[in-house]
Amino acid sequence: MLSRLHDKEKKAPEARTLGGPSQRLQLSDELFIQLRDLIYERSGIFFNISKKYLLESRVKNRLKALGLEKFEDYYYLLKYSPDSGKEFRALFDEITINETSFYRNPPQMEVFQGYLLPEVLKAKKIKSLKLWSAGCSTGEEPYTLAILILEVLGPRISQWFVDVLGVDISQAALEKAIKGEYGEYTLRNMPPELIRKYFVKEGPIYKIKDEVKKLVRFEAINLLDRNQTSKIRGMDFVFCRNVLIYFDVEARKRVVASFYDSLNPGGYLFIGHSESLHGISRAFKLIHFPKVIVYKKEG
């Protein structure tokens, strides 16, 4: 549920005038590669040459916002400015879109709630449960997980320490997640009884109840930053759905290795239903359910 690449157009947009009525700004292939590699180093998001138009249009938006007239100026700002971290965050918000929903991929949610969560809870000697939603976007996934935990534990929730960690590279997405307010469309897959139980409706807005919010926390983390991900340990479940498809093979290997290290023995990894760890990792045991494959860390 990472913030997904904002790719709504299939053809290259026309160059826009920046800095004057006669100046049409074009991103050269050489500078595209330099910008692409810089973004990749910081985020793991990879643009191949076929997506040059996409990166060009998003960077143009940042040039306009900053009052810059050349791609070269923007590259040097990212590369050398002491404030580059702030601008990278603004750029990541520009090139990503928060496409997610509550109870996304119902078969996976049913396997989690009906089989794997009860199994993990039963095996626990200490009443502590930790989950990591990697690429959580605007928070729908971690809040969904918290709701399902509340459903399974019921009154026993007071006896448990439950920590659902949602991380994303987009600060703007996380700010929305922390607020916990959503429109009706993002709830389209959620069972109606769960909406009534865990949301407060105010006009067109649905607000997450505090009993759910208190189980979830959010952090801005780059999944490729081992200094950050190495601190995430003792997880019983990791959810990273529809995120790996935006990384190249080497980045996927690094990210999945960090997931493996974060999991307790017997913990589970969920990835997108169209994603696979084939050629990425052989460390996990594949667990098959109808319409669902889950990856287990044995031990």
Tab-separated table of C-alpha atoms in Angstrom:
chain	number	residue	atom	x	y	z
A	1	MET	CA	0.000	0.000	0.000
A	2	LEU	CA	2.921	2.186	-0.524
A	3	SER	CA	2.110	5.427	-2.101
A	4	ARG	CA	1.895	4.232	-5.694
A	5	LEU	CA	3.479	5.967	-8.676
A	6	HIS	CA	1.152	8.614	-10.051
A	7	ASP	CA	0.803	7.313	-13.611
A	8	LYS	CA	-2.581	8.340	-14.938
A	9	GLU	CA	-1.366	9.421	-18.373
A	10	LYS	CA	-0.127	7.004	-20.986
A	11	LYS	CA	1.482	9.475	-23.340
A	12	ALA	CA	4.146	12.073	-22.762
A	13	PRO	CA	2.696	15.415	-21.756
A	14	GLU	CA	3.546	18.455	-23.806
A	15	ALA	CA	6.418	20.515	-22.476
A	16	ARG	CA	5.266	23.537	-20.507
A	17	THR	CA	6.695	27.021	-20.644
A	18	LEU	CA	8.796	27.856	-17.604
A	19	GLY	CA	10.661	31.077	-17.035
A	20	GLY	CA	9.284	32.880	-20.095
A	21	PRO	CA	6.823	32.589	-22.958
A	22	SER	CA	9.401	31.283	-25.412
A	23	GLN	CA	11.248	28.844	-23.182
A	24	ARG	CA	10.154	25.240	-23.488
A	25	LEU	CA	11.876	23.090	-20.892
A	26	GLN	CA	12.928	19.567	-21.868
A	27	LEU	CA	14.628	16.980	-19.691
A	28	SER	CA	17.637	15.498	-21.488
A	29	ASP	CA	18.256	11.757	-21.302
A	30	GLU	CA	21.525	12.388	-19.475
A	31	LEU	CA	19.943	14.521	-16.765
A	32	PHE	CA	16.973	12.148	-16.542
A	33	ILE	CA	19.386	9.350	-15.640
A	34	GLN	CA	21.109	11.532	-13.043
A	35	LEU	CA	17.811	12.516	-11.432
A	36	ARG	CA	16.463	8.982	-11.643
A	37	ASP	CA	19.533	7.527	-9.959
A	38	LEU	CA	19.416	10.145	-7.228
A	39	ILE	CA	15.770	9.354	-6.508
A	40	TYR	CA	16.525	5.636	-6.574
A	41	GLU	CA	19.339	6.023	-4.049
A	42	ARG	CA	17.049	7.840	-1.648
A	43	SER	CA	13.794	5.938	-2.103
A	44	GLY	CA	14.281	2.731	-4.073
A	45	ILE	CA	11.680	3.968	-6.574
A	46	PHE	CA	13.001	3.260	-10.056
A	47	PHE	CA	11.965	5.015	-13.264
A	48	ASN	CA	12.911	3.247	-16.473
A	49	ILE	CA	13.298	5.270	-19.647
A	50	SER	CA	9.685	4.611	-20.646
A	51	LYS	CA	8.604	6.631	-17.596
A	52	LYS	CA	10.824	9.608	-18.400
A	53	TYR	CA	7.762	11.722	-19.252
A	54	LEU	CA	6.273	10.939	-15.839
A	55	LEU	CA	9.334	12.027	-13.901
A	56	GLU	CA	9.722	15.092	-16.113
A	57	SER	CA	6.167	16.281	-15.475
A	58	ARG	CA	6.440	15.794	-11.702
A	59	VAL	CA	9.788	17.557	-11.465
A	60	LYS	CA	8.388	20.447	-13.512
A	61	ASN	CA	5.769	20.895	-10.807
A	62	ARG	CA	8.529	21.210	-8.224
A	63	LEU	CA	10.447	23.691	-10.405
A	64	LYS	CA	7.341	25.833	-10.651
A	65	ALA	CA	6.769	25.666	-6.885
A	66	LEU	CA	10.373	26.686	-6.191
A	67	GLY	CA	10.632	29.318	-8.913
A	68	LEU	CA	13.446	27.477	-10.699
A	69	GLU	CA	13.899	27.587	-14.474
A	70	LYS	CA	16.259	24.688	-15.204
A	71	PHE	CA	16.300	20.985	-14.444
A	72	GLU	CA	20.017	21.384	-13.754
A	73	ASP	CA	19.267	23.814	-10.927
A	74	TYR	CA	16.858	21.354	-9.384
A	75	TYR	CA	19.343	18.492	-9.660
A	76	TYR	CA	22.013	20.515	-7.867
A	77	LEU	CA	19.510	21.453	-5.164
A	78	LEU	CA	18.788	17.766	-4.532
A	79	LYS	CA	22.416	16.765	-4.770
A	80	TYR	CA	24.165	19.472	-2.781
A	81	SER	CA	21.749	21.669	-0.809
A	82	PRO	CA	21.755	21.356	3.007
A	83	ASP	CA	17.946	21.428	2.723
A	84	SER	CA	17.791	18.583	0.206
A	85	GLY	CA	16.042	16.287	2.681
A	86	LYS	CA	13.059	18.613	2.853
A	87	GLU	CA	12.879	18.861	-0.928
A	88	PHE	CA	13.171	15.091	-1.376
A	89	ARG	CA	10.107	14.710	0.849
A	90	ALA	CA	8.217	17.224	-1.292
A	91	LEU	CA	9.306	15.400	-4.454
A	92	PHE	CA	8.246	12.003	-3.104
A	93	ASP	CA	4.821	13.454	-2.345
A	94	GLU	CA	4.702	14.713	-5.940
A	95	ILE	CA	5.672	11.450	-7.632
A	96	THR	CA	3.543	9.152	-5.510
A	97	ILE	CA	-0.190	8.715	-5.183
A	98	ASN	CA	-1.966	7.185	-2.220
A	99	GLU	CA	-4.005	4.403	-3.797
A	100	THR	CA	-5.359	2.113	-1.121
A	101	SER	CA	-8.522	1.143	0.722
A	102	PHE	CA	-9.786	-0.517	3.863
A	103	TYR	CA	-10.010	-4.323	3.822
A	104	ARG	CA	-8.097	-4.445	0.558
A	105	ASN	CA	-7.944	-7.931	-0.975
A	106	PRO	CA	-10.633	-9.566	1.209
A	107	PRO	CA	-9.260	-13.135	0.816
A	108	GLN	CA	-5.992	-12.048	2.454
A	109	MET	CA	-7.875	-10.333	5.262
A	110	GLU	CA	-9.983	-13.448	5.817
A	111	VAL	CA	-6.875	-15.645	6.038
A	112	PHE	CA	-5.274	-13.211	8.472
A	113	GLN	CA	-8.337	-12.922	10.706
A	114	GLY	CA	-9.636	-16.474	10.448
A	115	TYR	CA	-6.473	-18.566	10.487
A	116	LEU	CA	-3.109	-16.942	11.042
A	117	LEU	CA	-3.906	-14.360	13.714
A	118	PRO	CA	-5.628	-16.916	15.996
A	119	GLU	CA	-2.711	-19.303	15.420
A	120	VAL	CA	-0.114	-16.708	16.400
A	121	LEU	CA	-2.109	-15.546	19.418
A	122	LYS	CA	-2.526	-19.116	20.669
A	123	ALA	CA	1.214	-19.786	20.420
A	124	LYS	CA	2.167	-16.659	22.366
A	125	LYS	CA	3.708	-17.110	25.805
A	126	ILE	CA	3.808	-13.361	26.354
A	127	LYS	CA	0.725	-11.358	25.460
A	128	SER	CA	2.420	-9.073	22.972
A	129	LEU	CA	1.488	-8.724	19.301
A	130	LYS	CA	3.405	-6.601	16.802
A	131	LEU	CA	2.627	-5.892	13.155
A	132	TRP	CA	4.380	-3.823	10.489
A	133	SER	CA	2.472	-2.245	7.610
A	134	ALA	CA	5.240	-1.270	5.176
A	135	GLY	CA	4.195	1.335	2.638
A	136	CYS	CA	1.032	2.119	4.586
A	137	SER	CA	0.118	5.225	2.583
A	138	THR	CA	-2.785	7.066	4.242
A	139	GLY	CA	-3.341	4.423	6.915
A	140	GLU	CA	-6.161	2.230	5.636
A	141	GLU	CA	-4.155	-0.992	5.923
A	142	PRO	CA	-2.822	-0.615	9.494
A	143	TYR	CA	-6.217	0.551	10.727
A	144	THR	CA	-7.839	-2.462	9.044
A	145	LEU	CA	-5.396	-4.770	10.817
A	146	ALA	CA	-6.101	-3.106	14.158
A	147	ILE	CA	-9.851	-3.546	13.626
A	148	LEU	CA	-9.446	-7.246	12.841
A	149	ILE	CA	-7.287	-7.701	15.943
A	150	LEU	CA	-10.028	-6.072	18.022
A	151	GLU	CA	-12.551	-8.435	16.446
A	152	VAL	CA	-10.499	-11.535	17.243
A	153	LEU	CA	-9.431	-10.590	20.767
A	154	GLY	CA	-12.686	-8.978	21.854
A	155	PRO	CA	-12.663	-8.170	25.597
A	156	ARG	CA	-9.253	-9.844	25.904
A	157	ILE	CA	-7.675	-6.858	24.123
A	158	SER	CA	-7.117	-5.210	27.528
A	159	GLN	CA	-4.781	-8.062	28.480
A	160	TRP	CA	-2.570	-7.634	25.404
A	161	PHE	CA	0.090	-5.237	24.223
A	162	VAL	CA	-0.761	-4.574	20.572
A	163	ASP	CA	1.456	-2.431	18.341
A	164	VAL	CA	0.614	-1.868	14.675
A	165	LEU	CA	3.375	0.146	12.999
A	166	GLY	CA	2.534	1.920	9.742
A	167	VAL	CA	5.450	3.330	7.748
A	168	ASP	CA	5.644	5.252	4.502
A	169	ILE	CA	8.113	7.509	2.720
A	170	SER	CA	5.464	10.190	2.119
A	171	GLN	CA	5.060	12.614	4.999
A	172	ALA	CA	1.884	14.004	3.443
A	173	ALA	CA	0.325	10.528	3.367
A	174	LEU	CA	1.264	9.912	6.991
A	175	GLU	CA	-0.297	13.180	8.103
A	176	LYS	CA	-3.581	12.006	6.605
A	177	ALA	CA	-3.156	8.614	8.270
A	178	ILE	CA	-2.644	10.160	11.697
A	179	LYS	CA	-5.783	12.251	11.232
A	180	GLY	CA	-7.807	9.083	10.571
A	181	GLU	CA	-10.601	10.632	8.513
A	182	TYR	CA	-11.835	9.004	5.299
A	183	GLY	CA	-14.409	9.242	2.546
A	184	GLU	CA	-16.945	6.561	1.744
A	185	TYR	CA	-15.148	5.233	-1.339
A	186	THR	CA	-12.097	3.956	0.539
A	187	LEU	CA	-14.449	1.906	2.750
A	188	ARG	CA	-16.092	0.131	-0.182
A	189	ASN	CA	-14.599	-3.298	0.682
A	190	MET	CA	-15.113	-3.028	4.440
A	191	PRO	CA	-17.906	-5.177	5.922
A	192	PRO	CA	-20.743	-2.786	6.863
A	193	GLU	CA	-20.935	-4.079	10.424
A	194	LEU	CA	-17.279	-3.145	10.981
A	195	ILE	CA	-17.880	0.353	9.617
A	196	ARG	CA	-20.752	0.838	12.057
A	197	LYS	CA	-18.697	-0.509	14.943
A	198	TYR	CA	-15.365	1.261	14.465
A	199	PHE	CA	-16.148	4.531	12.666
A	200	VAL	CA	-18.052	7.683	13.537
A	201	LYS	CA	-19.821	9.261	10.556
A	202	GLU	CA	-19.866	13.048	10.407
A	203	GLY	CA	-21.450	14.188	7.168
A	204	PRO	CA	-19.506	12.583	4.302
A	205	ILE	CA	-16.527	11.810	6.560
A	206	TYR	CA	-15.876	8.596	8.480
A	207	LYS	CA	-13.624	9.005	11.529
A	208	ILE	CA	-11.694	6.116	13.064
A	209	LYS	CA	-12.637	5.537	16.694
A	210	ASP	CA	-9.993	6.026	19.374
A	211	GLU	CA	-10.046	2.347	20.366
A	212	VAL	CA	-8.597	1.602	16.924
A	213	LYS	CA	-6.251	4.588	16.693
A	214	LYS	CA	-4.553	3.812	19.992
A	215	LEU	CA	-3.303	0.485	18.595
A	216	VAL	CA	-1.598	2.129	15.600
A	217	ARG	CA	1.415	4.417	15.264
A	218	PHE	CA	3.047	5.893	12.184
A	219	GLU	CA	6.628	6.674	11.181
A	220	ALA	CA	8.256	8.153	8.085
A	221	ILE	CA	10.703	5.439	7.031
A	222	ASN	CA	12.500	4.630	3.799
A	223	LEU	CA	12.319	0.863	3.321
A	224	LEU	CA	15.815	0.861	1.809
A	225	ASP	CA	17.387	2.591	4.819
A	226	ARG	CA	18.832	-0.206	6.927
A	227	ASN	CA	19.649	2.237	9.712
A	228	GLN	CA	15.903	2.727	10.077
A	229	THR	CA	14.560	-0.736	9.313
A	230	SER	CA	17.161	-2.509	11.476
A	231	LYS	CA	15.404	-1.039	14.512
A	232	ILE	CA	12.151	-2.784	13.610
A	233	ARG	CA	12.263	-6.155	15.332
A	234	GLY	CA	10.015	-8.703	17.000
A	235	MET	CA	7.261	-8.547	14.389
A	236	ASP	CA	4.606	-11.245	14.177
A	237	PHE	CA	3.238	-10.039	10.835
A	238	VAL	CA	4.596	-7.859	8.054
A	239	PHE	CA	2.289	-6.517	5.355
A	240	CYS	CA	3.942	-5.055	2.258
A	241	ARG	CA	1.339	-5.212	-0.472
A	242	ASN	CA	1.691	-3.667	-3.928
A	243	VAL	CA	4.958	-1.995	-2.983
A	244	LEU	CA	7.704	-4.301	-4.254
A	245	ILE	CA	6.539	-3.900	-7.860
A	246	TYR	CA	7.918	-0.360	-7.848
A	247	PHE	CA	11.456	-1.452	-6.904
A	248	ASP	CA	14.063	-3.104	-9.069
A	249	VAL	CA	15.300	-6.614	-8.232
A	250	GLU	CA	18.212	-5.548	-6.039
A	251	ALA	CA	16.056	-3.163	-4.037
A	252	ARG	CA	13.425	-5.872	-3.594
A	253	LYS	CA	16.041	-8.251	-2.222
A	254	ARG	CA	17.212	-5.674	0.302
A	255	VAL	CA	13.702	-4.801	1.425
A	256	VAL	CA	12.564	-8.419	1.763
A	257	ALA	CA	15.723	-9.254	3.723
A	258	SER	CA	14.819	-6.501	6.174
A	259	PHE	CA	11.329	-7.979	6.517
A	260	TYR	CA	12.795	-11.398	7.263
A	261	ASP	CA	15.102	-9.948	9.905
A	262	SER	CA	12.222	-8.066	11.524
A	263	LEU	CA	9.997	-11.116	11.930
A	264	ASN	CA	9.878	-13.432	14.905
A	265	PRO	CA	10.327	-17.136	14.102
A	266	GLY	CA	6.881	-18.310	13.039
A	267	GLY	CA	5.969	-14.839	11.765
A	268	TYR	CA	4.243	-14.166	8.447
A	269	LEU	CA	4.783	-11.866	5.472
A	270	PHE	CA	1.893	-10.779	3.234
A	271	ILE	CA	2.678	-9.245	-0.165
A	272	GLY	CA	0.393	-8.169	-3.008
A	273	HIS	CA	-1.614	-10.914	-4.688
A	274	SER	CA	0.100	-10.135	-8.015
A	275	GLU	CA	3.573	-10.036	-6.446
A	276	SER	CA	6.003	-12.887	-5.863
A	277	LEU	CA	9.285	-13.534	-4.068
A	278	HIS	CA	10.480	-15.756	-6.915
A	279	GLY	CA	14.067	-14.779	-7.616
A	280	ILE	CA	14.008	-12.430	-4.618
A	281	SER	CA	14.231	-14.634	-1.519
A	282	ARG	CA	14.267	-18.325	-0.647
A	283	ALA	CA	14.304	-17.717	3.100
A	284	PHE	CA	10.547	-18.071	3.600
A	285	LYS	CA	8.287	-21.104	3.547
A	286	LEU	CA	5.290	-20.712	1.241
A	287	ILE	CA	1.931	-21.333	2.906
A	288	HIS	CA	-0.959	-21.885	0.501
A	289	PHE	CA	-4.588	-20.981	1.112
A	290	PRO	CA	-7.396	-20.698	-1.461
A	291	LYS	CA	-6.579	-17.567	-3.513
A	292	VAL	CA	-3.850	-16.577	-1.037
A	293	ILE	CA	-0.140	-17.284	-0.605
A	294	VAL	CA	1.593	-16.244	2.613
A	295	TYR	CA	5.309	-16.372	3.440
A	296	LYS	CA	6.361	-17.814	6.797
A	297	LYS	CA	9.629	-17.398	8.675
A	298	GLU	CA	10.318	-20.807	10.136
A	299	GLY	CA	12.133	-21.429	13.376
